[in-house]
Each structure stands twice: as C-alpha cells, then as structure tokens.
Short mmCIF file of C-alpha atoms in Angstrom, two decimals:
data_model
loop_
_atom_site.label_atom_id
_atom_site.label_comp_id
_atom_site.label_asym_id
_atom_site.label_seq_id
_atom_site.Cartn_x
_atom_site.Cartn_y
_atom_site.Cartn_z
CA UNK A 1 176.67 -23.06 82.36
CA UNK A 2 177.81 -20.41 79.89
CA UNK A 3 180.04 -17.63 81.25
CA UNK A 4 179.54 -14.06 80.01
CA UNK A 5 181.92 -11.19 80.66
CA UNK A 6 180.99 -8.61 78.02
CA UNK A 7 178.10 -6.17 77.88
CA UNK A 8 178.17 -6.62 74.10
CA UNK A 9 176.98 -10.21 74.44
CA UNK A 10 173.57 -10.62 72.69
CA UNK A 11 171.98 -12.18 75.77
CA UNK A 12 173.12 -9.28 77.94
CA UNK A 13 171.89 -6.71 75.42
CA UNK A 14 168.46 -8.33 75.47
CA UNK A 15 168.50 -8.49 79.27
CA UNK A 16 169.20 -4.75 79.45
CA UNK A 17 166.33 -4.03 77.06
CA UNK A 18 163.92 -5.99 79.23
CA UNK A 19 165.06 -4.07 82.31
CA UNK A 20 164.90 -0.61 80.76
CA UNK A 21 162.22 -0.72 78.05
CA UNK A 22 158.49 -1.25 78.63
CA UNK A 23 157.90 -1.75 74.91
CA UNK A 24 160.37 -4.64 74.87
CA UNK A 25 158.64 -6.26 77.83
CA UNK A 26 155.31 -5.95 76.03
CA UNK A 27 156.74 -7.25 72.75
CA UNK A 28 158.28 -10.35 74.30
CA UNK A 29 155.89 -10.95 77.18
CA UNK A 30 158.92 -11.18 79.48
CA UNK A 31 160.32 -9.16 82.37
CA UNK A 32 163.32 -9.22 84.69
CA UNK A 33 163.28 -9.77 88.44
CA UNK A 34 166.49 -8.42 89.95
CA UNK A 35 167.60 -9.70 93.34
CA UNK A 36 167.64 -13.08 95.07
CA UNK A 37 164.53 -12.65 97.19
CA UNK A 38 162.20 -11.19 94.57
CA UNK A 39 163.32 -13.79 92.01
CA UNK A 40 162.74 -16.60 94.50
CA UNK A 41 159.30 -15.16 95.34
CA UNK A 42 158.42 -15.27 91.66
CA UNK A 43 159.41 -18.92 91.39
CA UNK A 44 157.55 -19.85 94.57
CA UNK A 45 154.48 -18.18 93.06
CA UNK A 46 154.66 -20.53 90.09
CA UNK A 47 156.47 -18.50 87.43
CA UNK A 48 158.92 -20.32 85.18
CA UNK A 49 162.50 -19.06 84.95
CA UNK A 50 163.37 -18.75 81.28
CA UNK A 51 166.87 -17.40 81.93
CA UNK A 52 168.98 -16.93 85.05
CA UNK A 53 172.02 -14.65 85.17
CA UNK A 54 174.06 -14.73 88.37
CA UNK A 55 177.50 -14.07 89.76
CA UNK A 56 179.50 -16.71 91.67
CA UNK A 57 179.32 -14.44 94.72
CA UNK A 58 175.50 -14.50 94.61
CA UNK A 59 175.54 -18.25 95.00
CA UNK A 60 177.68 -17.91 98.13
CA UNK A 61 175.62 -15.09 99.69
CA UNK A 62 172.17 -16.43 98.86
CA UNK A 63 172.57 -20.21 98.74
CA UNK A 64 168.92 -21.15 99.33
CA UNK A 65 167.48 -18.72 96.80
CA UNK A 66 170.04 -19.40 94.08
CA UNK A 67 169.69 -23.16 94.56
CA UNK A 68 165.95 -22.85 93.93
CA UNK A 69 166.47 -20.61 90.92
CA UNK A 70 169.16 -22.84 89.44
CA UNK A 71 166.93 -25.87 89.80
CA UNK A 72 164.04 -24.18 87.97
CA UNK A 73 165.94 -22.21 85.30
CA UNK A 74 165.83 -23.33 81.68
CA UNK A 75 169.08 -21.53 80.87
CA UNK A 76 171.78 -20.35 83.26
CA UNK A 77 174.53 -17.80 82.63
CA UNK A 78 177.36 -16.91 84.96
CA UNK A 79 178.30 -13.23 84.89
CA UNK A 80 181.03 -11.20 86.57
CA UNK A 81 180.34 -8.74 89.41
CA UNK A 82 181.54 -5.93 87.14
CA UNK A 83 179.00 -6.89 84.49
CA UNK A 84 176.24 -7.19 87.09
CA UNK A 85 177.00 -3.63 88.21
CA UNK A 86 176.60 -2.36 84.64
CA UNK A 87 173.33 -4.21 84.11
CA UNK A 88 171.66 -3.51 87.44
CA UNK A 89 168.92 -1.01 88.14
CA UNK A 90 170.16 -0.76 91.75
CA UNK A 91 173.33 0.80 93.15
CA UNK A 92 174.33 -2.34 95.07
CA UNK A 93 173.21 -5.30 92.94
CA UNK A 94 172.98 -8.77 94.42
CA UNK A 95 174.12 -10.34 91.16
CA UNK A 96 170.86 -12.20 90.42
CA UNK A 97 168.71 -11.51 87.35
CA UNK A 98 165.79 -13.73 86.30
CA UNK A 99 163.93 -13.50 83.01
CA UNK A 100 160.31 -14.49 83.64
CA UNK A 101 157.00 -14.55 81.73
CA UNK A 102 154.51 -11.81 82.52
CA UNK A 103 151.44 -12.72 84.54
CA UNK A 104 147.98 -12.77 83.02
CA UNK A 105 146.64 -9.34 83.98
CA UNK A 106 143.65 -9.39 81.64
CA UNK A 107 140.10 -8.92 82.87
CA UNK A 108 137.95 -11.92 83.67
CA UNK A 109 134.32 -11.43 84.71
CA UNK A 110 134.50 -14.37 87.10
CA UNK A 111 136.98 -12.46 89.26
CA UNK A 112 134.24 -10.14 90.58
CA UNK A 113 131.67 -11.15 93.18
CA UNK A 114 129.31 -9.17 95.39
CA UNK A 115 131.10 -9.63 98.70
CA UNK A 116 134.57 -8.96 97.29
CA UNK A 117 136.91 -6.12 98.25
CA UNK A 118 138.47 -4.19 95.37
CA UNK A 119 140.67 -1.16 94.76
CA UNK A 120 140.79 0.67 91.45
CA UNK A 121 143.74 2.93 90.63
CA UNK A 122 143.16 5.63 88.05
CA UNK A 123 146.11 7.28 86.27
CA UNK A 124 148.69 6.99 89.03
CA UNK A 125 152.13 8.35 88.12
CA UNK A 126 154.65 7.21 90.69
CA UNK A 127 156.01 3.63 90.44
CA UNK A 128 156.89 3.64 94.14
CA UNK A 129 153.29 4.49 95.06
CA UNK A 130 151.97 1.65 92.92
CA UNK A 131 154.41 -0.80 94.46
CA UNK A 132 153.46 0.26 97.99
CA UNK A 133 149.76 -0.05 97.21
CA UNK A 134 150.24 -3.58 95.87
CA UNK A 135 152.09 -4.51 99.04
CA UNK A 136 149.34 -3.05 101.25
CA UNK A 137 146.56 -4.70 99.25
CA UNK A 138 148.19 -8.08 99.66
CA UNK A 139 148.75 -7.52 103.38
CA UNK A 140 145.11 -6.56 104.01
CA UNK A 141 143.55 -9.26 101.86
CA UNK A 142 142.16 -7.19 98.98
CA UNK A 143 140.60 -9.62 96.49
CA UNK A 144 141.76 -7.85 93.35
CA UNK A 145 143.48 -4.62 92.35
CA UNK A 146 142.43 -2.91 89.13
CA UNK A 147 144.52 -0.21 87.46
CA UNK A 148 144.11 1.84 84.32
CA UNK A 149 146.61 1.26 81.53
CA UNK A 150 148.23 4.68 82.06
CA UNK A 151 149.41 3.70 85.54
CA UNK A 152 153.11 2.78 85.92
CA UNK A 153 154.25 -0.48 84.37
CA UNK A 154 153.76 -3.39 86.78
CA UNK A 155 157.01 -4.92 85.60
CA UNK A 156 159.30 -1.91 85.89
CA UNK A 157 162.19 -2.52 88.32
CA UNK A 158 161.06 0.17 90.76
CA UNK A 159 157.50 -1.21 91.01
CA UNK A 160 158.76 -4.77 91.44
CA UNK A 161 161.11 -3.78 94.27
CA UNK A 162 158.44 -1.77 96.08
CA UNK A 163 155.95 -4.65 96.07
CA UNK A 164 158.33 -6.95 97.99
CA UNK A 165 157.03 -9.84 95.88
CA UNK A 166 153.36 -8.91 96.32
CA UNK A 167 152.95 -8.42 92.57
CA UNK A 168 153.29 -12.20 92.16
CA UNK A 169 150.64 -13.04 94.76
CA UNK A 170 147.98 -10.33 94.54
CA UNK A 171 145.45 -10.68 91.68
CA UNK A 172 145.91 -7.58 89.50
CA UNK A 173 143.99 -6.56 86.40
CA UNK A 174 144.72 -3.78 83.91
CA UNK A 175 141.33 -2.24 83.07
CA UNK A 176 141.26 -0.16 79.89
CA UNK A 177 137.56 0.71 80.11
CA UNK A 178 136.39 2.04 83.47
CA UNK A 179 132.69 2.44 82.49
CA UNK A 180 132.64 -1.22 81.49
CA UNK A 181 134.38 -2.23 84.71
CA UNK A 182 131.95 -0.24 86.86
CA UNK A 183 128.99 -1.74 85.01
CA UNK A 184 130.31 -5.21 85.80
CA UNK A 185 130.65 -4.22 89.44
CA UNK A 186 127.00 -3.16 89.47
CA UNK A 187 125.86 -6.41 87.88
CA UNK A 188 127.42 -8.19 90.85
CA UNK A 189 125.93 -5.61 93.26
CA UNK A 190 129.35 -4.25 94.25
CA UNK A 191 129.05 -0.60 95.43
CA UNK A 192 131.62 1.69 93.80
CA UNK A 193 133.03 4.66 95.74
CA UNK A 194 135.24 7.49 94.49
CA UNK A 195 137.91 8.72 96.89
CA UNK A 196 137.31 12.41 96.21
CA UNK A 197 137.23 15.59 98.28
CA UNK A 198 133.89 17.10 97.35
CA UNK A 199 130.66 18.26 98.93
CA UNK A 200 128.49 15.42 100.13
CA UNK A 201 131.34 12.90 100.30
CA UNK A 202 130.76 10.19 102.90
CA UNK A 203 133.07 9.37 105.80
CA UNK A 204 134.78 6.15 104.78
CA UNK A 205 134.95 4.92 108.36
CA UNK A 206 131.13 4.89 108.52
CA UNK A 207 130.65 2.68 105.46
CA UNK A 208 130.32 -1.13 105.65
CA UNK A 209 133.32 -1.68 103.38
CA UNK A 210 134.14 -4.92 105.16
CA UNK A 211 130.98 -6.34 103.58
CA UNK A 212 132.25 -5.67 100.06
CA UNK A 213 132.85 -2.79 97.71
CA UNK A 214 135.21 -1.07 95.30
CA UNK A 215 137.04 2.20 95.98
CA UNK A 216 138.64 4.25 93.21
CA UNK A 217 141.88 6.15 93.94
CA UNK A 218 143.02 8.91 91.61
CA UNK A 219 146.17 10.56 90.33
CA UNK A 220 148.65 11.88 92.93
CA UNK A 221 148.41 15.48 91.76
CA UNK A 222 144.97 15.87 90.17
CA UNK A 223 142.90 13.22 91.91
CA UNK A 224 140.00 11.67 90.04
CA UNK A 225 138.52 13.29 86.91
CA UNK A 226 134.93 14.50 87.38
CA UNK A 227 133.69 12.06 84.75
CA UNK A 228 135.08 9.13 86.74
CA UNK A 229 133.56 10.40 89.99
CA UNK A 230 130.22 10.71 88.19
CA UNK A 231 130.35 7.02 87.30
CA UNK A 232 130.62 6.02 90.97
CA UNK A 233 127.76 5.50 93.40
CA UNK A 234 129.09 8.15 95.77
CA UNK A 235 132.25 9.97 96.85
CA UNK A 236 134.08 9.10 100.07
CA UNK A 237 136.68 10.87 102.16
CA UNK A 238 139.15 9.80 104.83
CA UNK A 239 138.59 12.04 107.89
CA UNK A 240 141.69 13.98 108.95
CA UNK A 241 142.31 16.05 112.07
CA UNK A 242 145.21 18.12 110.71
CA UNK A 243 145.40 20.86 108.12
CA UNK A 244 146.47 18.68 105.21
CA UNK A 245 143.94 18.74 102.39
CA UNK A 246 144.82 15.33 101.01
CA UNK A 247 146.92 12.20 101.53
CA UNK A 248 149.57 10.56 99.41
CA UNK A 249 147.91 8.07 97.03
CA UNK A 250 149.65 5.06 98.55
CA UNK A 251 148.72 6.15 102.09
CA UNK A 252 145.10 6.72 101.10
CA UNK A 253 144.89 3.34 99.35
CA UNK A 254 146.45 1.61 102.35
CA UNK A 255 143.90 3.16 104.71
CA UNK A 256 141.08 2.11 102.39
CA UNK A 257 142.44 -1.44 102.28
CA UNK A 258 142.60 -1.47 106.10
CA UNK A 259 138.99 -0.28 106.33
CA UNK A 260 137.95 -3.13 104.04
CA UNK A 261 139.81 -5.63 106.22
CA UNK A 262 138.33 -4.51 109.53
CA UNK A 263 136.08 -7.10 111.24
#
C-alpha cells in the first residue's frame, strides 16, 4: 500500500479533478464516491474499485466497509487525515475515496414496456433535488428514471450523497432527444403525462398510474416548456388544498412515484 501525504502527488491531483470537474469524469469515464457507506453501496451493486484512498482512522471507524473496499480495490493508497480534509467535498470527511467506473446510462429500447412506471426529468437545476428524486424513485419501485442531458451531473458529489446509494441501484437513462423517447413510449403503449399547471390538466390521483405510465417533471423555476407539454398525451396536476401554486420538483416527483406505487 503506497502512502501519500502531499496534495501535489499526481494521483491526488487526478482524484481532485474527478471530484470537481464534470468534463474530467466524462473524459475518463470515472467518478469518485466519497464516504464509507456510499462507496460500499457501489461495490455491493457490482462496480469495480479502480482506486481506493483511505486514512488509517477510516479503517478503524468503518471496519466492515473498508474491509470490503480493500478486498475489491485494484490499487490502494493510504492518505493522512489532513490530506483527506483538503480533498473532500464535505466539511467532515470520513477519509474514504473510491474511484469507480461510470454506469451505462445510455438508452436501450428494451428497457421500456407497456406496464412500466417511468419518470422523466426535464432540465432540472438543483443537484439536491435530483438526488432526492433518485432516492424516492428507488424507494417506490419506479422502473426507470429518464433525465435530459442538461440536468445536474449524476456523478457530482452532491447528487451522489443525496441519493444515499440509490444511483447505483435505480436504472437511469440520460435522454438527449425527448420526441424520440416519447415516440418509443407510444410504441409500447405507455401513456405520457406532463406535470403542468394549465387548463384542462387532469387530477393525478384519478389516473390509473399504477397500471403503467410516464410522467414528465420540469425545471424548478420555469416548469415544462410548452413544446414538451405538447408532446405529451395530457397534462396532470397534483391537487393542493393550500395557497401554494406549485411544489418543489423533488416533492412533486416523489408524490408521482407514490401514486405509481399505489395498489
């Protein structure tokens, strides 16, 4: 096991790039899972550990997780707590950093079937919202989550933390062409609904979403563009008793996922 103490070490410089730069993650096809639990979740989900950086203290505090990671890692580096603090994206790092290969998030036609339950996220902005939605979708048994390429990076540290490991277990696809995606839904007889506050929108609680369907959730501030709503079969709304005009995107998506899961 090689010991590293300097931030100027080439391996540490590359690690920092993977944590902070989306373009570097895309270029290499790698990302970093920070923290004992999320790294262990990644390994349990079948991802290979290309590099493991950890402090001696991490091994003492998280013996089960670090034992698993050490067993699976191709290369292991011991780092100091001071160096971990400089590298970390969190204020109180656990001293565990895993370099892992990205998942296959490309579209496959076989992943859509008529009785499936799907959410589509269009141009979301907040990484925390995306992470929360992924966690909710996994909890409620959504079959696949689709998101446009301008949504937050799946592999950014904030998204990864918010998913609580759900990003490794929930099937997720980045869809660059929504018209093409919606056409594929229709071929499989999957109804497509736009979550949009407009005249004629249907009450989501009165739809048979548990029998299958896809619901599109829009940007936190602007909602869905009219051209996207026009591509959907109909608009739907979540009934509210209060004076609020709309819900947070992650709350709305979670309610939709719950409606799809209802018996």
